[in-house]
Short mmCIF file of C-alpha atoms and ligand atoms in Angstrom, two decimals:
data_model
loop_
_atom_site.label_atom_id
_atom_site.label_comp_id
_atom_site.label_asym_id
_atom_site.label_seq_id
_atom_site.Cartn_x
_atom_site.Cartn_y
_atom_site.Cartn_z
CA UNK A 1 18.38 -26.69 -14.14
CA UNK A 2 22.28 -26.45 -14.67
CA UNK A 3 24.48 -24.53 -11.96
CA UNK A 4 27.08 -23.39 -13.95
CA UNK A 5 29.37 -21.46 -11.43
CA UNK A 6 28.70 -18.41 -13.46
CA UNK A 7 25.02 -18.39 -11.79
CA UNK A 8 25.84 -17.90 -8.50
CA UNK A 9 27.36 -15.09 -8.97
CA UNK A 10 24.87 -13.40 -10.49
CA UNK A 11 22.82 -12.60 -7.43
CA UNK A 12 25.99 -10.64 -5.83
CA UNK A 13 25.91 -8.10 -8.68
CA UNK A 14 22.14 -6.94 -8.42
CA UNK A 15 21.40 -9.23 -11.86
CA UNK A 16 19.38 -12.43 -12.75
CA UNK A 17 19.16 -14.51 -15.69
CA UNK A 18 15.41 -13.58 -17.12
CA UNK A 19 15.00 -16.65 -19.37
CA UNK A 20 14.50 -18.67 -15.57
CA UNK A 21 11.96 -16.06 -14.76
CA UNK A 22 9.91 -15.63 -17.96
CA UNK A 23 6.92 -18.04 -17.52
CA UNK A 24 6.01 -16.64 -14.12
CA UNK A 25 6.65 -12.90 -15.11
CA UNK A 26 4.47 -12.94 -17.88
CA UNK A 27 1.67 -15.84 -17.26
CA UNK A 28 -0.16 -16.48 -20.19
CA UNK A 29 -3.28 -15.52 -17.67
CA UNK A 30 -3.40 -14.27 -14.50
CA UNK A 31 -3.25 -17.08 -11.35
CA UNK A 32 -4.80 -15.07 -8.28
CA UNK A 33 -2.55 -15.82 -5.35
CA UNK A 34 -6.45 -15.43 -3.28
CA UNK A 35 -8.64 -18.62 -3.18
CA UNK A 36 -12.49 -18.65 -2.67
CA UNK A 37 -13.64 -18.51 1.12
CA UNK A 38 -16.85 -17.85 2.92
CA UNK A 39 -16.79 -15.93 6.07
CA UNK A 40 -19.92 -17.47 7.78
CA UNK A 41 -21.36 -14.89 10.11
CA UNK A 42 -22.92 -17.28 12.85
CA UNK A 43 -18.94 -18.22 13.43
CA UNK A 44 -17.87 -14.74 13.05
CA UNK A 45 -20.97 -12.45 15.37
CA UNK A 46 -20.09 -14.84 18.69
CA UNK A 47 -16.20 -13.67 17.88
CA UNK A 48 -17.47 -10.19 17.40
CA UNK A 49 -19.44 -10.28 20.98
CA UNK A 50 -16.78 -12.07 22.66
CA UNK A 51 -14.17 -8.77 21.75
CA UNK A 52 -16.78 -6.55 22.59
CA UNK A 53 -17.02 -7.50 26.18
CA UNK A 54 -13.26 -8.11 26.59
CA UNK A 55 -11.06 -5.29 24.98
CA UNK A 56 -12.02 -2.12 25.57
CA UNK A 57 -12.01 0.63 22.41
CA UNK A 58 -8.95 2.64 24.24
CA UNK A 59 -7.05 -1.02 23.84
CA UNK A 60 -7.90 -1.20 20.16
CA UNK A 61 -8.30 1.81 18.32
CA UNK A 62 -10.99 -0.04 16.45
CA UNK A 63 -12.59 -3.35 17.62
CA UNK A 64 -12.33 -5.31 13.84
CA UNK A 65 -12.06 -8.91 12.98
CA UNK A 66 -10.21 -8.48 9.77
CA UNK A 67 -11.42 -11.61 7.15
CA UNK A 68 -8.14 -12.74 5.94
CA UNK A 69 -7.68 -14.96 3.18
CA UNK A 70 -6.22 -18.74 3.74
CA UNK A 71 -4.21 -17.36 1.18
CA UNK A 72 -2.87 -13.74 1.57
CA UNK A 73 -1.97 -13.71 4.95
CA UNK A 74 0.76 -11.53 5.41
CA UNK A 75 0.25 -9.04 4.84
CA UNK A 76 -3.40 -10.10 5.55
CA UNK A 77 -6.00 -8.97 2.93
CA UNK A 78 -9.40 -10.77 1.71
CA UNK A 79 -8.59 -10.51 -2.23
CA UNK A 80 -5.51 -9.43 -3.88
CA UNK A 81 -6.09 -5.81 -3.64
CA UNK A 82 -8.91 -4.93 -0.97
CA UNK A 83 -10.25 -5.77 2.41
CA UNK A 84 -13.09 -6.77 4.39
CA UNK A 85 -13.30 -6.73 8.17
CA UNK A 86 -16.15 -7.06 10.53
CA UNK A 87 -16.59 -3.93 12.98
CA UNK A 88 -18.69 -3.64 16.36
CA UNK A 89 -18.81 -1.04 19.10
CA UNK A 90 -20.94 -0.99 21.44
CA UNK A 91 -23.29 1.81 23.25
CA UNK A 92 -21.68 4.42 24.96
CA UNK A 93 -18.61 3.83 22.98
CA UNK A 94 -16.38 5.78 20.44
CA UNK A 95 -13.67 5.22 18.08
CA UNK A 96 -10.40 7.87 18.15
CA UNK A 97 -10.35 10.28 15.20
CA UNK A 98 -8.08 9.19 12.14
CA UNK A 99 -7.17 9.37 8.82
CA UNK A 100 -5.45 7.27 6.71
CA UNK A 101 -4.99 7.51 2.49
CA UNK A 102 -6.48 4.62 2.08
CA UNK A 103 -10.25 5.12 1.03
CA UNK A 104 -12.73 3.07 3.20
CA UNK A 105 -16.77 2.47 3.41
CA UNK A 106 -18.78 0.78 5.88
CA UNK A 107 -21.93 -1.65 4.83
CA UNK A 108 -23.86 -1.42 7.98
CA UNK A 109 -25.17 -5.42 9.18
CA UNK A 110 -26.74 -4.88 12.89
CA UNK A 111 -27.94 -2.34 15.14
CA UNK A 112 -28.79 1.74 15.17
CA UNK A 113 -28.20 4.59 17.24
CA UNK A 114 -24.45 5.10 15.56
CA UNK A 115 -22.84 7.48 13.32
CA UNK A 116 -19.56 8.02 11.83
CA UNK A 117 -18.27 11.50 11.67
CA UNK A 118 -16.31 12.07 8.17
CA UNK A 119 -14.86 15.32 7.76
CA UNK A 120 -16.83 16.93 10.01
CA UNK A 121 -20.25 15.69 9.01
CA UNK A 122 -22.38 13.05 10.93
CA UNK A 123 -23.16 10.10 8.86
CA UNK A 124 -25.61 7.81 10.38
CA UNK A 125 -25.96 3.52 10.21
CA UNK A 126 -28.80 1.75 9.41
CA UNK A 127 -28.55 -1.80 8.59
CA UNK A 128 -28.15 -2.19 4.57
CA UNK A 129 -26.64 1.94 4.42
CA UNK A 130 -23.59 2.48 2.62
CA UNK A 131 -21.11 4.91 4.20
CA UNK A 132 -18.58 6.19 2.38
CA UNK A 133 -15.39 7.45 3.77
CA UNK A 134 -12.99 8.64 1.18
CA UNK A 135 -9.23 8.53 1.18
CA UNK A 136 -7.75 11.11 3.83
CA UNK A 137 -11.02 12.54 5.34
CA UNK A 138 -11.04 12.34 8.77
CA UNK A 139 -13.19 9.69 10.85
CA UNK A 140 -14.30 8.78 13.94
CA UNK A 141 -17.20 6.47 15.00
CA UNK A 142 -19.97 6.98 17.95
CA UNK A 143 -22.79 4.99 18.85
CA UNK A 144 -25.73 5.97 21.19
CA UNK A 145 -28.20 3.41 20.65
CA UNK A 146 -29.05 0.28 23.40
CA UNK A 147 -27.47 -2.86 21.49
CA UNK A 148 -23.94 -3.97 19.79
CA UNK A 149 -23.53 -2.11 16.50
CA UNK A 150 -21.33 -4.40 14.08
CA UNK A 151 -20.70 -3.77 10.07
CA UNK A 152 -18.49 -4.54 7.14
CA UNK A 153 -15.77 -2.60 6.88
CA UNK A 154 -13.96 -2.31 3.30
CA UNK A 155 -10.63 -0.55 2.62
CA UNK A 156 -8.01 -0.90 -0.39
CA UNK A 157 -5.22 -0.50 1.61
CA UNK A 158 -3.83 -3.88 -0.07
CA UNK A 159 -3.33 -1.79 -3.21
CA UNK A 160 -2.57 1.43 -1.36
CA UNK A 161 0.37 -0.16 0.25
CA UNK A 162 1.44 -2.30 -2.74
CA UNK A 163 1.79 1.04 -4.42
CA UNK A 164 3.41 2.51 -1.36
CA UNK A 165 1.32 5.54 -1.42
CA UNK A 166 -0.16 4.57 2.56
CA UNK A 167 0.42 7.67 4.88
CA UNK A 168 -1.54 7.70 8.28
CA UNK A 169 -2.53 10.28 11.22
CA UNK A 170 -4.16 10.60 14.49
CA UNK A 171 -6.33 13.61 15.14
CA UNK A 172 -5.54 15.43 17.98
CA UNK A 173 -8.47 14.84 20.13
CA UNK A 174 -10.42 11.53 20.38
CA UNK A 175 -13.03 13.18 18.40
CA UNK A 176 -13.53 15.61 15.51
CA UNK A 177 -16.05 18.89 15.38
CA UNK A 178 -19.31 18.31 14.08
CA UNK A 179 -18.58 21.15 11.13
CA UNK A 180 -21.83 20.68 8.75
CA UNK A 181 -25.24 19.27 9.45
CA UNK A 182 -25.85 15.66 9.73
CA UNK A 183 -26.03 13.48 6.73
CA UNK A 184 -25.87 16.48 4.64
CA UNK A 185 -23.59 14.80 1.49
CA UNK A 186 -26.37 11.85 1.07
CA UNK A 187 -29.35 14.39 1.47
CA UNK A 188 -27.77 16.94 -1.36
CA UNK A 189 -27.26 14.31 -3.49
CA UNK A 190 -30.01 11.94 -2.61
CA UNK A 191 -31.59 11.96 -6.13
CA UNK A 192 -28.41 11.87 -8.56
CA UNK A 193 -30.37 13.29 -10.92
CA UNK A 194 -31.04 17.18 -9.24
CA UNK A 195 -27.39 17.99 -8.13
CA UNK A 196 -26.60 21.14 -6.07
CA UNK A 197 -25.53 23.25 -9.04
CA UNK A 198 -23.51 26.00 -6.41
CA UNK A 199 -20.89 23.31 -5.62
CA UNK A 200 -18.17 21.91 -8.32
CA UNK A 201 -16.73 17.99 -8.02
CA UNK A 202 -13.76 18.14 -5.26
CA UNK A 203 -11.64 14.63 -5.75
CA UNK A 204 -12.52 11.62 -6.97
CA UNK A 205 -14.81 10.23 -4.92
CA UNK A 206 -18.62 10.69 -4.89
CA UNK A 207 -19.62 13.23 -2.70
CA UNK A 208 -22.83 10.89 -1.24
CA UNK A 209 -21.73 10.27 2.21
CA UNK A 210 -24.21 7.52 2.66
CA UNK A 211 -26.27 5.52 0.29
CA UNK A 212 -29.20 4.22 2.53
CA UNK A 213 -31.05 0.71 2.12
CA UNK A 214 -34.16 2.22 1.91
CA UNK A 215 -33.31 4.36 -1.34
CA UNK A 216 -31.84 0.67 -2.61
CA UNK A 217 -35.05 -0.65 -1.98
CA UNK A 218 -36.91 1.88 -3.48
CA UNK A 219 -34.99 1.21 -7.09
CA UNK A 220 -35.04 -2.18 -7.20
CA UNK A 221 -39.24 -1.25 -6.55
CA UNK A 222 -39.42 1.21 -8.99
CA UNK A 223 -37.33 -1.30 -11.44
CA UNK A 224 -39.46 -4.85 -10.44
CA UNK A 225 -41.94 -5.18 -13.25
CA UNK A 226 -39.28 -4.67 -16.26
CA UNK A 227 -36.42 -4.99 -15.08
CA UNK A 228 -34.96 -8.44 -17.22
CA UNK A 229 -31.34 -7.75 -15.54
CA UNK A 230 -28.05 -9.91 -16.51
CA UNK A 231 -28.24 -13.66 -16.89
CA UNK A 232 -24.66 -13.78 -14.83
CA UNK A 233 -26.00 -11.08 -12.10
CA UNK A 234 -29.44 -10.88 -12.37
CA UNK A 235 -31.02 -7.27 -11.55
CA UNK A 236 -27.65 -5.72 -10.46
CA UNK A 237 -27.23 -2.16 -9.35
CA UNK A 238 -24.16 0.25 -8.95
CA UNK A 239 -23.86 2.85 -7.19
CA UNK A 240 -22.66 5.44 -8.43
CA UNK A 241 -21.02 9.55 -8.12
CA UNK A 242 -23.55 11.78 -8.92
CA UNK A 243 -20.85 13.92 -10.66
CA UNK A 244 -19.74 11.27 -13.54
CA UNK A 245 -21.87 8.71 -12.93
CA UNK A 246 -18.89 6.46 -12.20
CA UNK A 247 -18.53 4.63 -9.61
CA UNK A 248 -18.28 5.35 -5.87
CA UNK A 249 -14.38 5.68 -4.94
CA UNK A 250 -11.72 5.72 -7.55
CA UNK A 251 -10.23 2.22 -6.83
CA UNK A 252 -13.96 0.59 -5.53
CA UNK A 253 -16.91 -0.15 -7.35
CA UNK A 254 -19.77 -1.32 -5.38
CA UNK A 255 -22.93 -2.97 -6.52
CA UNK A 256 -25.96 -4.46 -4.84
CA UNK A 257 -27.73 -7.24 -6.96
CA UNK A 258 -31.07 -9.55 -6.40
CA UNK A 259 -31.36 -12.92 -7.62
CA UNK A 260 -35.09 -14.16 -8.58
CA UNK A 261 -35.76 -17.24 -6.77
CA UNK A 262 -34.35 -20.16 -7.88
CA UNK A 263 -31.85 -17.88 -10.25
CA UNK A 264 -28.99 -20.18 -11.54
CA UNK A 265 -26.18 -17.63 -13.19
CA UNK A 266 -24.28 -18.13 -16.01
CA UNK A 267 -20.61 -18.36 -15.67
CA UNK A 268 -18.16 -15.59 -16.64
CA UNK A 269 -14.45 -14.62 -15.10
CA UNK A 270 -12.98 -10.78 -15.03
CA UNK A 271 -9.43 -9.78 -13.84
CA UNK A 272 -11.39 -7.56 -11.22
CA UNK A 273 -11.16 -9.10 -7.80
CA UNK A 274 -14.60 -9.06 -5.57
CA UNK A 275 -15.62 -9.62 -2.04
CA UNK A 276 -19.80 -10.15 -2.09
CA UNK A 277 -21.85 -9.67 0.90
CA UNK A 278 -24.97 -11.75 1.53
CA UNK A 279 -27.73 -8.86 2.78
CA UNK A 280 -30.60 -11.51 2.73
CA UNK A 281 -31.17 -15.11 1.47
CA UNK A 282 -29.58 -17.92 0.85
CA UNK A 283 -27.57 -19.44 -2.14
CA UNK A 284 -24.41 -20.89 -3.22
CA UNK A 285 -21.39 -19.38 -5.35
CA UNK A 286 -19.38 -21.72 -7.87
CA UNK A 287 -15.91 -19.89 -7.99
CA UNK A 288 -13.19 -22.24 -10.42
CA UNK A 289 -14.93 -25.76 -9.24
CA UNK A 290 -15.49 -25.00 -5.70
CA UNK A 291 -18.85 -24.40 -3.80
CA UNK A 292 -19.04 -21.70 -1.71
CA UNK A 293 -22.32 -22.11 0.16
CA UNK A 294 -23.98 -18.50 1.90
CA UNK A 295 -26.28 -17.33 4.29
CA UNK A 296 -27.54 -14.03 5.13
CA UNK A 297 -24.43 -11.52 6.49
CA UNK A 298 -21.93 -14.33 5.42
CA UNK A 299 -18.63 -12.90 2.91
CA UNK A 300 -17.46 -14.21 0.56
CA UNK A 301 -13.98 -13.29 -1.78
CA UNK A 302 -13.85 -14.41 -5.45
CA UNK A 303 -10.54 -14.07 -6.89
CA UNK A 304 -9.40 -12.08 -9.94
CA UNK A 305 -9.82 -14.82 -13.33
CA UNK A 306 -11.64 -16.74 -11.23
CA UNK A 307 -14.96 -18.37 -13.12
CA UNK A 308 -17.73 -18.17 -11.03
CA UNK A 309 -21.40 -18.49 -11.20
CA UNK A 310 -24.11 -17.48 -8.54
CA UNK A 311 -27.28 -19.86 -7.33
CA UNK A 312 -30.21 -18.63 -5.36
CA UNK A 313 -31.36 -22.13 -3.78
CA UNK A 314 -33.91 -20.77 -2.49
CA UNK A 315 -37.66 -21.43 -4.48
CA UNK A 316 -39.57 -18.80 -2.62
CA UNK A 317 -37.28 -15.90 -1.34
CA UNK A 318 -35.15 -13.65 -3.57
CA UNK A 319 -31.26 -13.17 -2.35
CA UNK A 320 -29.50 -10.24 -2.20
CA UNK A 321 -26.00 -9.58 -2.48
CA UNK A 322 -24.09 -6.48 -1.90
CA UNK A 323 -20.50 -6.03 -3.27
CA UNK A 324 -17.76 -4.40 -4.15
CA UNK A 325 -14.35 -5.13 -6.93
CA UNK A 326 -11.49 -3.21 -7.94
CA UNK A 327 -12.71 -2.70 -11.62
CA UNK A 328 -12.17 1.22 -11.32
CA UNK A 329 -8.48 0.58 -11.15
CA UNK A 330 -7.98 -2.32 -13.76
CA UNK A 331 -10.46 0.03 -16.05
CA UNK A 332 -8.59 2.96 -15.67
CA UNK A 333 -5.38 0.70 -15.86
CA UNK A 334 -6.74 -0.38 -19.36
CA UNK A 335 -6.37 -3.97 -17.60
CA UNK A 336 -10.19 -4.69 -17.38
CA UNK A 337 -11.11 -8.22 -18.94
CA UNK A 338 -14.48 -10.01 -18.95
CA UNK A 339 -15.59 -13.39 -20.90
CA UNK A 340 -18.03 -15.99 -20.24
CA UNK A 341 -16.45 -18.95 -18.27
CA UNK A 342 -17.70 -22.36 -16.79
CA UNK A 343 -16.71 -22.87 -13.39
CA UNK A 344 -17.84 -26.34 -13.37
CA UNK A 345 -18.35 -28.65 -10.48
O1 LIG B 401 -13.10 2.24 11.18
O2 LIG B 401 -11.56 3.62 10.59
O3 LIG B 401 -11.58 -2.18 9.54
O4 LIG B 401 -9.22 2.70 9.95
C1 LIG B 401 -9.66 -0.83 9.31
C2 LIG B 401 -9.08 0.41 9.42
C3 LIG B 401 -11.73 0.09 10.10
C4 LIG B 401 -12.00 2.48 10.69
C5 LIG B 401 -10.98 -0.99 9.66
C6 LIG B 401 -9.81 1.50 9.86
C7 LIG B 401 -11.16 1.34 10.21
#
């Protein structure tokens, strides 16, 4: 490259020569700045134990092992635009009322006897529930059971904060008023299909404040004898606002999806970006050439354009995987792509 004189001047004036930039402004594809990674959970629950015993929840306001990517580590996030972070609190415990823009859920791993409060409503964990807690509702977490409680925790602040829309507060007191009876947005709108006609859609988010295992259970059941599903995702499943039929939160999709024993995927890429959540079985995901071998409660991130292909190794058991992209945004962006893609190795 030549250094005329004449270039380095240019930075002093607030200008740059754009013919030096071009081929990384406008790739001829996008190259995710995220690489594949498995977060193995029999490294990660000792970690999770460890914290629990040594920092107390007044030293933390919440007790989280955030899974960074190797890659995107400051400011830390698990794919380019979203976040993963593993959660526990133990009994007796709670976590201080907040809010934050940024919308959130929880995908609950281990343990009962603990609820989150959003917005004045009690939503309670069971392992395999989904928990939503939409952007600015107020939360705070209790737990009254007899053992550690530990989930996934998912948030978009990546993208909130790239689009420097983040604003955060502390409630007053450590912890909310219970305003409306427990579990009341998931029992409303438990069936999707009878809505409460008296109420109208508020926001954008679905107004099911938990989606519980045994209701995912109960349609892959009702689904098993016909259902052929998607040769990339076998029977896949998204959950979805009863009021559009959309997905979940505005910039989150999330999906739960059982491979057959012995499923082998075919390959495909989209610009989405994903972080997958092993609920049960075993298997291994192919993301651009490299293996990422899982285990039930492991993590995984596959990057946006990334090929990758999923394999249920196991012969006998099915696998289940729980997840959850940013489609919503690059749909609504009109930046959604999908094609088949080999991921070799
Ligand atoms: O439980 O409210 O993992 O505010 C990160 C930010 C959990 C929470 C996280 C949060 C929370």
């Amino acid at each position: 490259m030549t250094t005329e004189p004449v270039y380095d001047e240019l930075p002093r004036h607030g200008v740059a020569p754009l013919w030096r930039y071009y081929g990384n402004l406008f790739p001829a594809q996008p190259r995710s700045r995220a690489v594949p990674f498995v977060w193995a959970w029999h490294d990660m629950r000792p970690h999770l134990l460890h914290f629990s015993k040594t920092l107390s929840l007044d030293e933390a306001e919440r007790r989280v092992l955030m899974l960074v990517n190797p890659a995107l580590t400051e400011p830390p996030a698990t794919v380019n635009t979203l976040y993963a972070g593993l959660q526990v609190i133990l009994p007796g415990e709670t976590a201080q009322a907040h809010r934050h823009t940024s919308n959130a859920f929880r995908f609950i791993i281990e343990g009962s006897g603990a609820w989150t409060t959003v917005d004045g409503e009690r939503v309670h964990m069971s392992p395999g529930d989904l928990l939503l807690t939409p952007g600015w509702a107020w939360h705070d977490h209790t737990h009254a059971g007899d053992a550690p409680m530990i989930w996934l925790d998912a948030l978009d602040y990546p993208l909130v904060n790239a689009l420097e829309a983040g604003f955060y507060e502390k409630y007053p007191e450590r912890l909310q008023p219970v305003t409306r009876p427990d579990d009341a947005g998931s029992r409303q709108f438990l069936h999707g299909r009878l809505n409460p006609a008296w109420q109208s859609p508020q926001g954008p988010n679905s107004p099911v404040t938990r989606y519980t295992w045994a209701e995912t259970e109960r349609a892959f059941d009702a689904i098993a004898d016909s259902a052929e599903g998607s040769d990339v995702d076998g029977i896949v499943l998204e959950y979805t606002n009863p009021w559009t039929g959309g997905p979940v939160m505005p910039t989150i999709s999330c999906r739960v999806q059982k491979l057959r024993p012995g499923f082998e995927g075919a390959g495909r890429r989209h610009t989405a970006s994903t972080i997958f959540h092993v609920v049960r079985g075993e298997g291994a995901t192919i993301v651009d050439g490299t293996r990422l071998d899982w285990a039930q409660h492991d993590t995984f991130a596959v990057p946006g354009w990334a090929a990758y292909r999923h394999l249920n190794t196991s012969t006998s058991a099915d696998a289940v995987l729980f997840s959850y992209s940013d489609q919503p945004v690059m749909n609504a962006l009109g930046l959604y792509r999908c094609e088949p893609a080999d991921p070799a190795a």
